XYZ file of C-alpha atoms in Angstrom:
708
model
C 21.261 -113.517 -115.887
C 20.173 -114.379 -119.507
C 17.255 -116.914 -120.330
C 19.415 -119.709 -119.477
C 19.233 -119.015 -115.856
C 16.023 -120.534 -115.882
C 18.175 -123.980 -115.810
C 18.155 -124.694 -112.389
C 16.743 -121.634 -110.958
C 15.056 -123.084 -108.288
C 18.289 -124.309 -106.738
C 20.992 -122.252 -105.243
C 23.676 -122.705 -107.631
C 21.709 -122.329 -110.944
C 23.301 -118.916 -111.651
C 26.613 -119.965 -110.295
C 26.516 -122.911 -112.604
C 25.936 -121.092 -115.563
C 28.423 -118.027 -114.835
C 30.827 -120.707 -114.422
C 30.530 -122.568 -117.609
C 30.281 -119.686 -119.640
C 33.498 -118.578 -118.047
C 35.125 -121.864 -118.864
C 33.780 -121.582 -122.324
C 35.598 -118.182 -122.677
C 38.787 -119.304 -121.330
C 38.752 -122.515 -123.832
C 38.029 -120.081 -126.730
C 41.062 -118.055 -125.810
C 43.355 -121.069 -125.315
C 42.278 -123.014 -128.284
C 42.814 -119.531 -130.770
C 46.168 -119.115 -129.023
C 47.698 -122.406 -129.961
C 45.738 -122.408 -133.466
C 47.953 -119.168 -134.073
C 51.182 -121.121 -133.166
C 50.702 -124.827 -134.585
C 52.336 -124.520 -137.955
C 55.705 -123.416 -136.291
C 55.563 -125.453 -133.359
C 54.164 -128.768 -134.724
C 53.754 -128.613 -138.207
C 55.579 -130.537 -140.904
C 58.210 -128.045 -140.465
C 58.044 -126.931 -137.204
C 60.150 -127.331 -134.177
C 58.255 -130.393 -132.786
C 56.360 -131.893 -135.558
C 53.153 -133.592 -134.370
C 53.853 -136.534 -137.217
C 56.821 -137.472 -135.382
C 55.095 -137.679 -131.903
C 52.640 -139.889 -133.489
C 54.971 -142.060 -135.288
C 56.977 -142.564 -131.644
C 53.723 -143.472 -129.736
C 52.197 -146.125 -132.464
C 51.739 -149.445 -131.207
C 50.450 -150.617 -135.028
C 51.004 -149.813 -138.229
C 47.726 -149.984 -139.875
C 45.182 -150.316 -137.272
C 44.383 -146.691 -135.958
C 42.159 -147.864 -133.331
C 44.920 -149.696 -131.614
C 47.147 -146.500 -131.629
C 44.249 -144.821 -130.408
C 43.711 -147.139 -127.263
C 47.525 -146.836 -126.480
C 47.690 -142.759 -127.198
C 44.222 -141.582 -126.986
C 44.209 -138.182 -129.392
C 41.901 -137.173 -132.088
C 45.000 -136.906 -134.337
C 45.115 -140.367 -135.145
C 41.980 -139.546 -137.816
C 44.709 -138.775 -140.159
C 45.213 -142.377 -141.360
C 41.485 -143.349 -141.687
C 40.575 -140.157 -143.249
C 43.947 -139.891 -145.306
C 44.731 -136.201 -144.338
C 47.969 -134.736 -143.088
C 48.495 -134.358 -139.453
C 48.887 -130.980 -139.882
C 45.156 -130.487 -141.288
C 43.632 -132.635 -138.461
C 45.436 -130.475 -135.926
C 44.014 -127.169 -137.761
C 40.443 -129.040 -137.770
C 40.596 -129.691 -134.155
C 41.852 -126.471 -132.749
C 39.350 -124.861 -134.841
C 36.296 -127.036 -133.540
C 37.407 -126.211 -130.033
C 37.534 -122.699 -130.690
C 34.187 -122.429 -132.399
C 31.980 -124.627 -129.935
C 33.929 -122.749 -127.296
C 32.762 -119.023 -128.709
C 29.319 -120.334 -129.390
C 28.950 -122.026 -126.099
C 29.501 -118.396 -124.501
C 27.290 -116.310 -126.352
C 24.202 -119.185 -126.747
C 23.215 -121.025 -123.326
C 21.705 -124.056 -125.064
C 25.369 -125.182 -126.087
C 26.401 -125.228 -122.508
C 25.391 -128.783 -121.816
C 27.625 -131.941 -121.204
C 28.072 -132.943 -125.075
C 29.875 -129.987 -126.087
C 31.915 -129.589 -123.160
C 33.089 -132.953 -123.530
C 33.956 -132.349 -127.101
C 36.180 -129.267 -125.762
C 37.580 -131.529 -123.457
C 38.755 -134.013 -125.673
C 40.060 -131.718 -128.436
C 42.550 -129.908 -126.038
C 43.429 -133.392 -124.503
C 44.207 -134.454 -127.993
C 46.273 -131.244 -128.592
C 47.907 -132.032 -125.152
C 48.970 -135.509 -125.840
C 51.582 -133.898 -128.617
C 52.198 -131.318 -127.127
C 55.656 -132.312 -125.825
C 57.817 -129.119 -124.778
C 55.226 -126.255 -125.675
C 52.066 -127.707 -124.345
C 53.193 -129.167 -120.913
C 52.428 -125.944 -118.499
C 50.580 -126.170 -115.505
C 47.803 -124.088 -116.738
C 47.290 -126.533 -119.565
C 46.763 -129.565 -117.356
C 44.610 -127.210 -114.873
C 42.602 -126.648 -117.883
C 42.121 -130.328 -118.413
C 40.870 -130.874 -115.241
C 38.398 -127.594 -114.874
C 37.126 -128.569 -118.172
C 36.537 -132.341 -117.285
C 34.729 -130.933 -113.998
C 32.757 -128.686 -116.495
C 31.585 -131.281 -118.453
C 30.517 -133.200 -115.331
C 28.695 -130.203 -114.187
C 26.837 -129.409 -117.103
C 23.317 -130.806 -118.330
C 22.988 -133.516 -120.812
C 20.626 -131.207 -122.545
C 20.210 -127.361 -121.442
C 16.507 -126.566 -121.015
C 14.571 -123.431 -120.205
C 13.698 -123.531 -116.609
C 14.407 -127.543 -116.150
C 15.998 -128.517 -113.003
C 19.371 -130.168 -113.249
C 19.838 -132.506 -110.405
C 23.550 -133.376 -109.638
C 25.037 -130.080 -111.111
C 25.643 -128.331 -107.233
C 27.232 -131.421 -106.473
C 29.768 -131.663 -109.077
C 30.366 -127.669 -108.368
C 31.524 -128.786 -104.905
C 34.472 -130.841 -106.610
C 35.440 -127.511 -108.315
C 35.352 -125.751 -104.719
C 37.824 -128.950 -103.753
C 39.874 -128.366 -106.922
C 39.983 -124.869 -106.084
C 41.234 -125.533 -102.337
C 43.755 -127.814 -103.839
C 45.251 -125.506 -106.226
C 45.550 -122.330 -103.829
C 46.739 -124.371 -100.725
C 49.059 -126.160 -102.475
C 50.803 -122.952 -104.370
C 50.997 -121.523 -100.998
C 52.707 -124.355 -99.085
C 55.032 -125.565 -101.918
C 56.782 -122.250 -101.710
C 57.851 -123.155 -98.361
C 58.488 -127.220 -98.684
C 60.868 -126.159 -101.767
C 63.324 -124.822 -98.873
C 63.945 -122.018 -101.102
C 65.634 -119.412 -99.524
C 63.834 -116.415 -100.874
C 60.368 -117.561 -99.538
C 61.626 -118.190 -96.188
C 63.554 -114.833 -96.409
C 60.737 -112.863 -97.718
C 62.581 -111.615 -100.292
C 61.013 -113.626 -103.171
C 59.058 -110.352 -104.382
C 62.131 -108.012 -104.484
C 63.108 -110.639 -107.887
C 59.985 -111.840 -108.864
C 58.636 -108.964 -111.095
C 61.906 -108.834 -112.899
C 62.623 -112.728 -113.284
C 59.028 -114.015 -114.503
C 59.210 -115.227 -117.888
C 57.240 -112.205 -120.032
C 56.712 -109.203 -117.531
C 54.272 -106.556 -118.317
C 55.023 -102.500 -118.154
C 53.460 -102.457 -114.483
C 55.995 -105.096 -113.548
C 58.840 -102.449 -113.903
C 56.948 -100.082 -111.428
C 56.042 -102.941 -108.982
C 60.033 -103.895 -108.912
C 60.775 -100.357 -107.736
C 58.259 -100.857 -104.895
C 60.403 -100.646 -101.322
C 62.053 -103.758 -99.603
C 59.432 -103.575 -96.556
C 56.430 -103.558 -98.630
C 57.802 -106.676 -100.951
C 58.546 -108.337 -97.829
C 54.770 -107.702 -96.693
C 53.338 -108.877 -100.138
C 55.175 -112.493 -99.534
C 53.275 -112.381 -96.216
C 50.000 -111.560 -97.830
C 50.663 -113.985 -100.491
C 51.356 -116.612 -97.649
C 48.192 -116.014 -95.943
C 45.861 -115.662 -98.985
C 46.941 -118.810 -100.633
C 47.572 -121.328 -97.354
C 45.166 -120.145 -94.696
C 42.092 -118.530 -96.682
C 41.389 -121.361 -98.547
C 40.130 -122.938 -95.719
C 37.142 -120.851 -95.498
C 35.694 -121.762 -98.637
C 34.316 -124.844 -97.036
C 32.498 -122.753 -94.219
C 28.678 -122.411 -94.131
C 29.117 -118.407 -93.697
C 28.399 -116.336 -96.405
C 30.555 -113.569 -95.233
C 33.617 -115.565 -94.788
C 33.486 -117.763 -98.211
C 32.855 -114.203 -100.033
C 35.809 -112.659 -98.628
C 38.121 -115.865 -98.801
C 36.979 -116.012 -102.764
C 37.317 -112.245 -103.194
C 40.776 -112.466 -102.158
C 41.935 -115.296 -104.313
C 40.304 -113.107 -107.330
C 42.420 -109.917 -106.425
C 45.439 -111.834 -105.932
C 45.220 -113.257 -109.552
C 44.018 -109.718 -110.891
C 47.512 -108.603 -109.365
C 49.134 -111.324 -110.939
C 47.561 -110.710 -114.530
C 48.351 -106.873 -114.459
C 52.462 -107.673 -113.577
C 52.901 -110.789 -115.298
C 51.583 -112.474 -118.840
C 50.410 -115.627 -117.551
C 48.084 -116.231 -120.645
C 44.765 -117.595 -119.359
C 45.700 -119.184 -115.982
C 44.865 -116.088 -113.701
C 41.439 -116.012 -115.549
C 40.991 -119.629 -115.164
C 41.979 -119.424 -111.346
C 39.384 -116.664 -110.807
C 36.695 -118.676 -112.403
C 37.136 -121.323 -109.586
C 36.163 -119.030 -107.114
C 32.304 -118.837 -108.691
C 31.261 -122.204 -107.435
C 32.459 -121.140 -104.054
C 29.457 -118.648 -103.485
C 25.931 -119.418 -104.062
C 23.461 -117.617 -106.397
C 22.472 -114.814 -103.853
C 25.938 -114.374 -102.804
C 27.136 -114.292 -106.659
C 24.214 -111.493 -107.248
C 25.291 -109.514 -103.940
C 28.818 -109.372 -104.834
C 28.088 -108.494 -108.607
C 25.783 -106.074 -107.296
C 27.836 -104.608 -104.474
C 24.915 -105.138 -101.725
C 27.118 -107.380 -99.730
C 25.421 -105.948 -96.196
C 21.756 -107.510 -97.610
C 23.502 -111.175 -98.192
C 22.398 -114.016 -95.933
C 23.436 -117.728 -95.797
C 22.555 -119.390 -98.566
C 22.703 -122.567 -97.105
C 19.134 -122.560 -95.930
C 18.076 -122.983 -99.604
C 19.928 -126.522 -99.389
C 17.862 -129.995 -98.670
C 19.850 -129.856 -95.511
C 19.778 -126.943 -93.311
C 23.613 -126.400 -91.713
C 22.519 -123.167 -89.887
C 19.731 -120.861 -89.848
C 19.457 -117.510 -91.552
C 21.556 -114.992 -89.809
C 21.139 -111.110 -89.960
C 23.663 -109.077 -91.307
C 25.050 -107.732 -88.475
C 25.567 -111.745 -86.813
C 27.273 -112.081 -90.598
C 29.846 -109.261 -89.790
C 30.333 -109.966 -86.602
C 31.506 -113.403 -87.369
C 33.963 -112.140 -90.278
C 35.218 -109.597 -87.748
C 36.141 -112.383 -85.428
C 37.862 -114.535 -88.277
C 39.749 -111.487 -89.326
C 41.134 -110.675 -85.968
C 42.017 -114.774 -85.815
C 43.642 -114.548 -89.115
C 45.441 -111.128 -88.462
C 46.696 -112.612 -85.054
C 48.208 -115.581 -86.402
C 49.668 -113.777 -89.364
C 51.296 -111.147 -86.852
C 52.694 -114.283 -84.392
C 53.773 -116.596 -87.286
C 55.773 -113.828 -89.293
C 56.303 -111.134 -86.518
C 54.772 -108.332 -88.033
C 55.449 -104.910 -86.578
C 53.781 -101.655 -87.212
C 56.351 -98.825 -86.334
C 56.642 -94.975 -87.075
C 59.596 -94.805 -89.244
C 57.902 -93.431 -92.484
C 60.522 -95.335 -94.395
C 59.812 -99.176 -92.961
C 56.419 -98.632 -91.311
C 56.006 -102.525 -91.476
C 58.883 -104.884 -90.764
C 58.294 -108.813 -90.920
C 60.352 -112.072 -90.936
C 59.533 -115.756 -90.645
C 58.927 -116.614 -86.915
C 58.554 -120.314 -87.221
C 61.183 -123.121 -87.913
C 61.093 -125.494 -90.450
C 60.132 -128.450 -88.030
C 57.246 -126.263 -86.795
C 55.816 -126.045 -90.362
C 55.941 -129.288 -90.695
C 54.064 -130.191 -88.017
C 51.500 -127.393 -88.976
C 51.353 -128.705 -92.565
C 50.382 -132.308 -91.675
C 47.781 -130.947 -89.461
C 46.557 -128.593 -92.115
C 46.649 -131.138 -94.674
C 44.452 -133.630 -92.790
C 41.800 -130.615 -91.822
C 41.903 -129.588 -95.428
C 41.005 -133.344 -96.532
C 38.380 -133.706 -93.931
C 36.761 -130.238 -94.884
C 36.820 -131.422 -98.352
C 35.271 -134.513 -97.603
C 32.485 -133.040 -95.903
C 32.304 -130.328 -98.767
C 31.764 -133.310 -101.427
C 29.672 -135.654 -99.430
C 26.777 -133.300 -98.142
C 25.982 -132.111 -101.453
C 26.089 -135.807 -102.852
C 23.857 -136.557 -99.911
C 21.314 -133.927 -100.480
C 20.864 -134.905 -104.193
C 20.229 -138.376 -103.419
C 17.635 -137.260 -100.842
C 15.810 -135.044 -103.002
C 15.496 -137.622 -105.939
C 14.597 -140.374 -103.506
C 11.756 -137.920 -102.003
C 10.639 -137.212 -105.169
C 10.648 -140.763 -106.491
C 12.061 -139.137 -109.753
C 13.723 -142.017 -111.510
C 14.867 -139.470 -114.127
C 16.758 -137.544 -111.446
C 18.241 -140.204 -109.726
C 19.723 -141.619 -113.189
C 21.390 -138.193 -113.458
C 22.614 -137.949 -109.503
C 24.017 -141.567 -109.042
C 26.397 -141.515 -111.871
C 27.662 -138.087 -110.737
C 27.772 -139.303 -107.031
C 30.313 -142.238 -108.583
C 32.084 -139.967 -110.423
C 32.466 -137.284 -107.515
C 33.542 -140.134 -105.158
C 36.241 -141.427 -107.923
C 37.504 -138.021 -108.518
C 37.599 -136.906 -104.577
C 39.498 -140.146 -103.590
C 42.307 -139.796 -106.649
C 42.935 -136.245 -105.582
C 43.836 -137.373 -101.912
C 46.964 -138.684 -103.879
C 48.047 -135.472 -104.979
C 48.494 -134.171 -101.577
C 50.849 -136.931 -100.420
C 53.698 -135.829 -102.275
C 53.573 -132.356 -100.717
C 54.508 -133.486 -97.259
C 56.823 -136.317 -96.338
C 55.621 -136.065 -92.904
C 51.901 -136.681 -94.088
C 51.745 -140.394 -93.710
C 48.849 -141.290 -95.924
C 49.684 -144.555 -97.077
C 49.676 -145.865 -93.514
C 45.965 -144.835 -93.418
C 43.015 -147.580 -94.000
C 41.556 -147.675 -97.744
C 44.561 -146.007 -99.092
C 44.800 -148.625 -101.686
C 41.309 -147.336 -102.900
C 43.066 -143.640 -103.269
C 46.116 -144.993 -105.092
C 44.182 -147.255 -107.400
C 41.719 -144.000 -108.249
C 44.394 -141.943 -108.887
C 46.116 -144.652 -111.068
C 43.037 -144.938 -113.081
C 42.515 -141.360 -113.732
C 46.240 -140.065 -114.226
C 46.486 -140.886 -117.814
C 43.601 -138.463 -118.528
C 45.207 -135.677 -116.650
C 41.895 -134.722 -114.277
C 43.476 -135.039 -111.159
C 47.112 -133.307 -110.739
C 49.260 -131.972 -107.966
C 49.894 -128.427 -108.495
C 52.332 -125.986 -106.817
C 52.999 -122.862 -108.848
C 56.067 -120.540 -108.239
C 57.813 -123.362 -106.134
C 61.268 -121.981 -106.202
C 62.036 -118.244 -106.923
C 64.376 -118.410 -110.027
C 66.392 -115.245 -111.362
C 68.125 -114.498 -108.207
C 71.018 -111.922 -109.159
C 69.202 -111.394 -112.483
C 67.356 -112.725 -115.286
C 69.011 -115.280 -117.624
C 68.069 -115.005 -121.018
C 69.229 -116.280 -124.506
C 69.717 -114.352 -127.613
C 69.745 -115.953 -131.140
C 72.227 -114.301 -133.336
C 72.598 -114.717 -136.968
C 75.369 -113.562 -139.713
C 76.302 -113.804 -143.132
C 80.021 -113.478 -142.679
C 80.718 -114.917 -138.964
C 81.930 -111.452 -137.609
C 78.884 -109.194 -137.863
C 75.813 -110.615 -135.727
C 72.551 -109.362 -135.354
C 70.002 -110.609 -132.740
C 66.877 -112.051 -133.812
C 63.786 -110.045 -132.424
C 61.177 -112.283 -130.483
C 57.556 -111.049 -130.048
C 57.382 -110.933 -126.218
C 60.743 -111.800 -124.323
C 63.126 -109.167 -123.613
C 65.759 -108.485 -125.934
C 66.705 -105.031 -126.758
C 67.155 -103.096 -123.316
C 64.903 -100.200 -124.689
C 62.010 -102.686 -125.573
C 59.057 -102.031 -123.484
C 57.718 -105.306 -121.771
C 54.457 -106.092 -123.698
C 50.835 -107.140 -122.218
C 49.671 -110.254 -124.477
C 47.504 -112.402 -122.015
C 45.653 -114.198 -122.474
C 47.526 -115.151 -125.175
C 50.615 -117.456 -124.459
C 53.816 -117.232 -127.003
C 54.858 -120.256 -126.425
C 58.311 -120.223 -128.067
C 58.990 -117.098 -125.937
C 58.067 -118.872 -123.069
C 60.077 -122.022 -123.570
C 63.147 -119.677 -124.318
C 62.708 -118.298 -120.739
C 63.314 -122.125 -119.269
C 65.976 -122.772 -121.757
C 68.034 -120.009 -120.220
C 67.613 -121.414 -116.796
C 69.743 -124.386 -118.295
C 72.050 -125.634 -120.961
C 71.626 -126.406 -124.529
C 72.037 -130.045 -123.940
C 68.822 -129.997 -122.021
C 67.153 -128.617 -124.464
C 67.541 -129.986 -128.106
C 64.674 -127.978 -129.605
C 67.046 -125.189 -129.775
C 69.324 -126.723 -131.944
C 66.551 -127.454 -134.272
C 65.280 -123.669 -134.013
C 68.647 -122.458 -135.305
C 68.250 -125.193 -138.399
C 64.939 -123.719 -139.161
C 66.331 -120.231 -139.141
C 68.989 -121.195 -141.160
C 66.560 -122.275 -143.978
C 64.509 -119.417 -143.162
C 61.431 -121.650 -142.584
C 58.449 -119.183 -142.966
C 56.003 -121.442 -140.258
C 58.987 -120.799 -137.735
C 59.631 -117.111 -138.653
C 56.113 -116.400 -137.936
C 56.604 -117.057 -134.386
C 58.916 -114.315 -134.208
C 58.538 -110.517 -135.325
C 57.619 -110.099 -138.760
C 61.029 -107.474 -139.369
C 64.078 -108.993 -138.651
C 67.724 -106.949 -138.822
C 69.805 -107.312 -141.738
C 66.324 -108.718 -143.412
C 67.476 -112.102 -141.972
C 63.403 -112.768 -142.224
C 63.613 -112.258 -146.029
C 67.320 -113.758 -146.579
C 68.397 -116.243 -143.855
C 71.971 -116.118 -142.376
C 74.689 -118.524 -143.150
C 75.784 -118.502 -139.539
C 73.551 -119.025 -136.503
C 74.777 -118.926 -132.388
C 72.903 -118.048 -129.043
C 74.568 -115.989 -126.268
C 73.585 -116.350 -122.635
C 73.024 -112.818 -120.767
C 71.828 -111.509 -117.442
C 69.179 -108.851 -117.614
C 68.136 -106.661 -114.783
C 65.480 -104.006 -114.756
C 66.900 -100.459 -114.443
C 65.678 -98.183 -111.665
C 63.900 -94.874 -111.583
C 67.304 -92.910 -111.075
C 68.558 -94.757 -113.947
C 65.952 -94.530 -116.454
C 63.752 -91.389 -115.477
C 64.307 -87.817 -116.282
C 66.241 -85.810 -118.734
C 69.891 -86.640 -117.181
C 69.406 -89.877 -116.514
C 71.985 -91.952 -117.626
C 70.073 -94.799 -119.111
C 66.858 -92.503 -119.947
C 64.245 -94.350 -122.045
C 65.770 -98.099 -121.235
C 63.435 -100.787 -119.357
C 66.481 -103.040 -118.989
C 70.411 -103.142 -118.560
C 72.121 -106.718 -119.410
C 75.625 -108.096 -118.970
C 76.954 -110.587 -121.125
C 77.862 -114.092 -119.893
C 81.256 -115.741 -120.425
C 81.449 -118.443 -123.264
C 78.593 -119.105 -125.814
C 75.246 -120.857 -125.358
C 75.445 -122.669 -128.274
C 78.356 -121.982 -130.707
C 77.886 -121.081 -134.470
C 76.616 -123.797 -136.737
C 75.902 -123.748 -140.383
C 74.059 -125.856 -142.871
C 77.304 -126.826 -144.500
C 79.858 -126.938 -141.700
C 77.890 -129.225 -139.060
C 76.205 -131.584 -141.855
C 76.369 -134.438 -139.717
C 75.117 -132.978 -136.643
C 72.382 -131.220 -138.300
C 71.150 -134.668 -140.156
C 71.284 -136.430 -136.309
C 68.629 -133.586 -135.120
C 66.391 -133.879 -138.196
C 66.178 -137.617 -137.525
C 65.714 -136.874 -133.598
C 62.636 -134.529 -134.518
C 61.161 -136.396 -137.405
C 61.756 -139.969 -136.111
C 63.972 -141.255 -139.053
C 62.014 -142.893 -141.505
C 57.910 -142.987 -140.998
C 56.934 -146.264 -139.759
C 53.463 -145.459 -140.111
C 51.661 -145.831 -143.740
C 52.003 -142.881 -145.783
C 48.563 -140.504 -147.008
C 48.234 -139.709 -150.585
C 49.198 -135.976 -150.622
C 46.976 -135.209 -153.897
C 43.657 -136.800 -151.889
C 44.855 -134.408 -148.767
C 44.974 -131.188 -150.975
C 41.907 -131.764 -152.897
C 39.704 -132.939 -149.759
C 37.258 -130.337 -148.256
C 38.779 -130.299 -144.744
C 42.013 -129.872 -146.205
C 40.690 -126.834 -148.550
C 38.728 -125.188 -145.485
C 41.599 -125.363 -143.089
C 43.933 -124.001 -145.535
C 41.797 -121.137 -146.156
C 41.148 -120.456 -142.588
C 45.264 -120.366 -141.958
C 45.572 -118.175 -144.933
C 43.245 -115.703 -143.670
C 44.771 -115.412 -139.953
C 48.579 -115.775 -140.881
C 50.490 -112.396 -140.085
C 47.553 -111.498 -137.691
C 49.066 -110.140 -134.306
C 47.907 -112.392 -131.862
C 46.911 -109.867 -129.103
C 44.661 -108.519 -131.339
C 42.914 -111.203 -132.373
C 42.423 -111.876 -128.612
C 40.973 -108.715 -128.054
C 38.889 -109.083 -130.887
C 37.555 -112.584 -130.063
C 36.678 -111.348 -126.228
C 34.750 -108.219 -127.475
C 32.953 -109.964 -129.982
C 31.961 -112.482 -127.437
C 31.197 -109.654 -125.186
C 28.879 -107.750 -127.620
C 27.047 -110.946 -128.941
C 26.499 -111.972 -125.319
C 24.800 -108.256 -124.766
C 22.766 -108.692 -127.726
C 21.881 -112.187 -126.337
C 20.798 -110.871 -122.823
C 18.500 -108.227 -124.811
C 17.167 -110.801 -127.294
C 16.343 -113.405 -124.292
C 14.462 -111.055 -121.698
C 11.182 -110.656 -121.472
C 9.499 -107.519 -122.999
C 9.462 -104.873 -120.756
C 5.912 -104.019 -121.519
C 4.830 -107.810 -121.003
C 6.526 -107.340 -117.629
C 4.482 -104.078 -116.998
C 1.271 -105.876 -118.149
C 1.843 -108.747 -116.206
C 2.839 -106.500 -113.051
C -0.392 -104.571 -113.374
C -2.728 -107.474 -113.819
C -1.413 -109.298 -110.646
C -1.826 -105.962 -108.834
C -5.573 -105.835 -109.832
C -5.926 -109.375 -109.209
C -4.442 -109.046 -105.732
C -7.143 -106.108 -104.618
C -9.991 -107.852 -106.165
C -10.212 -111.101 -104.058
C -12.605 -113.851 -105.130
C -15.918 -114.491 -103.598
C -14.289 -118.236 -101.808
C -11.612 -116.198 -100.529
C -13.783 -113.345 -99.005
C -16.424 -116.293 -97.464
C -13.427 -117.989 -96.060
C -12.258 -114.804 -94.098
C -15.934 -114.381 -92.965
């Protein structure tokens, strides 16, 4: 650990807390930089969904920005008292978040509550006007994790100072990790999706995901028996192993946490899910204690002992490594037996199909099991949160330390409020789970209603239904100058040309490309922003063109086309026989596609659909502004506008993935330098050790007399 490990080093999760906070800072940095690079094209005055229009729609007062802030809290309202453009404030908020997160990664003193509170509010401010492009589950997850990070961090980080209350807030992170993974596992079955029930989801997943990586093509070629068994493993990892997060046995908790990290790593290398997999993997850190984390990092699992002995309440005594291994073996056998019976797993001698698996339970049996599992999860979660709270209060009272008590009690109240509100998020995932009939449910409901506007307690359920069965739908945007010869616009990440290699872009998220995938699942009527995209392309708007590839066919990035239309396609991966080999019929192709009948959007031009275009403009620009106008000259001359514009000009045209690589490489190098500078001098360590050894060999006269 760095020199910051002294903060809370006397407790068993001091190192865990700093590792978790540093990781959250890195995720914040990726999220802020990623969205900053896309702000002009998405939310700028000439973008697809202008933030100015979002604020105008949410305004409750024309001249009181504080009233508007109370009704719709976001830092972007500052454009009124500061007399700045909304675009300038958005850039400033994103840059502030990127700067603070970057600094808190490399400098441990910045990993404190005020910094994480500002980071959370900056991202929340952008989320409030995010509309279509910022309402993903990982954006909400980052807000919830960021709120917990702020509550976990000390008010001021001082070396060798004990931080009371930090461990109890980490228990809420563990509870969030359980909810995220468990709900992600069960919604696959509660959705009644036939691919998840038939264990065929992985046969189409790699092909149908939003932006696959090159490795997804290879994973798609794996045989069906392997894909089916992979679905079984997903169920076990997501729906069964999370219960091990709360057990007092180190070996079980480590294995359960590592299993989640491995799953996230596999998803990361096969699908470009931005920062989601990194953020989820970070949630596994608070499942461990300091000695367990160090043992995992240094691969000394056998030497690891139960860290509960260091807590105020000793749940179990220290166990030898063989006892831990024995309990782990028993747990593994229990999970294996459950899996074999639930999914009728059979191992056979056939080399082509060595393993077979099918769902061996009915929907009624699953519903009954789910009800019992939710009850058990709530009980385990309540114990996991209540015990650290009681321990923290007990220690503060025992030491008669009013400062510690003042730090602990507010966190205990926040922990109780968050846990109560989170129970409400479980009710929607099982109709048979009669939570509303339980005593005290009104408190749960009121807590959730209080916190819901802040997006700090949310229900999750990733990959609920498998789309793309029968091929992945895609929408192509085509431009023409004469309405006869059409050229496809080239997007940065989404599939287009059949010879285009899938990219690797995580942790960056090209949000326009992602929304194009969702738009392909529906119709143009449910995606009005696509009509606005067509208008911006007809106008040749530079901010929107920056969201696409730099070079476009027929120089459409230089001279806008006269007509725009959109087609609907069905894409499939090529297989190894078709694409690999000198005689392969589709040699060098990653995809093959078929055109769907009809057009996704009929051809439009600025002249022929003037009335329709005017209506679209009015919709996305909210007609005439109902808020006070801002002096344009004052904006362009202010230091804030000049500074943000200079950064914008420097970053324009940069490759987003290379910006991410440079960002993380810089943070890594500076962190290594920080490690070298913060660690005590080696010679000083040596001198201290020598002095201690010399003193130990020369006992004092008092000690000698005492022995006599």
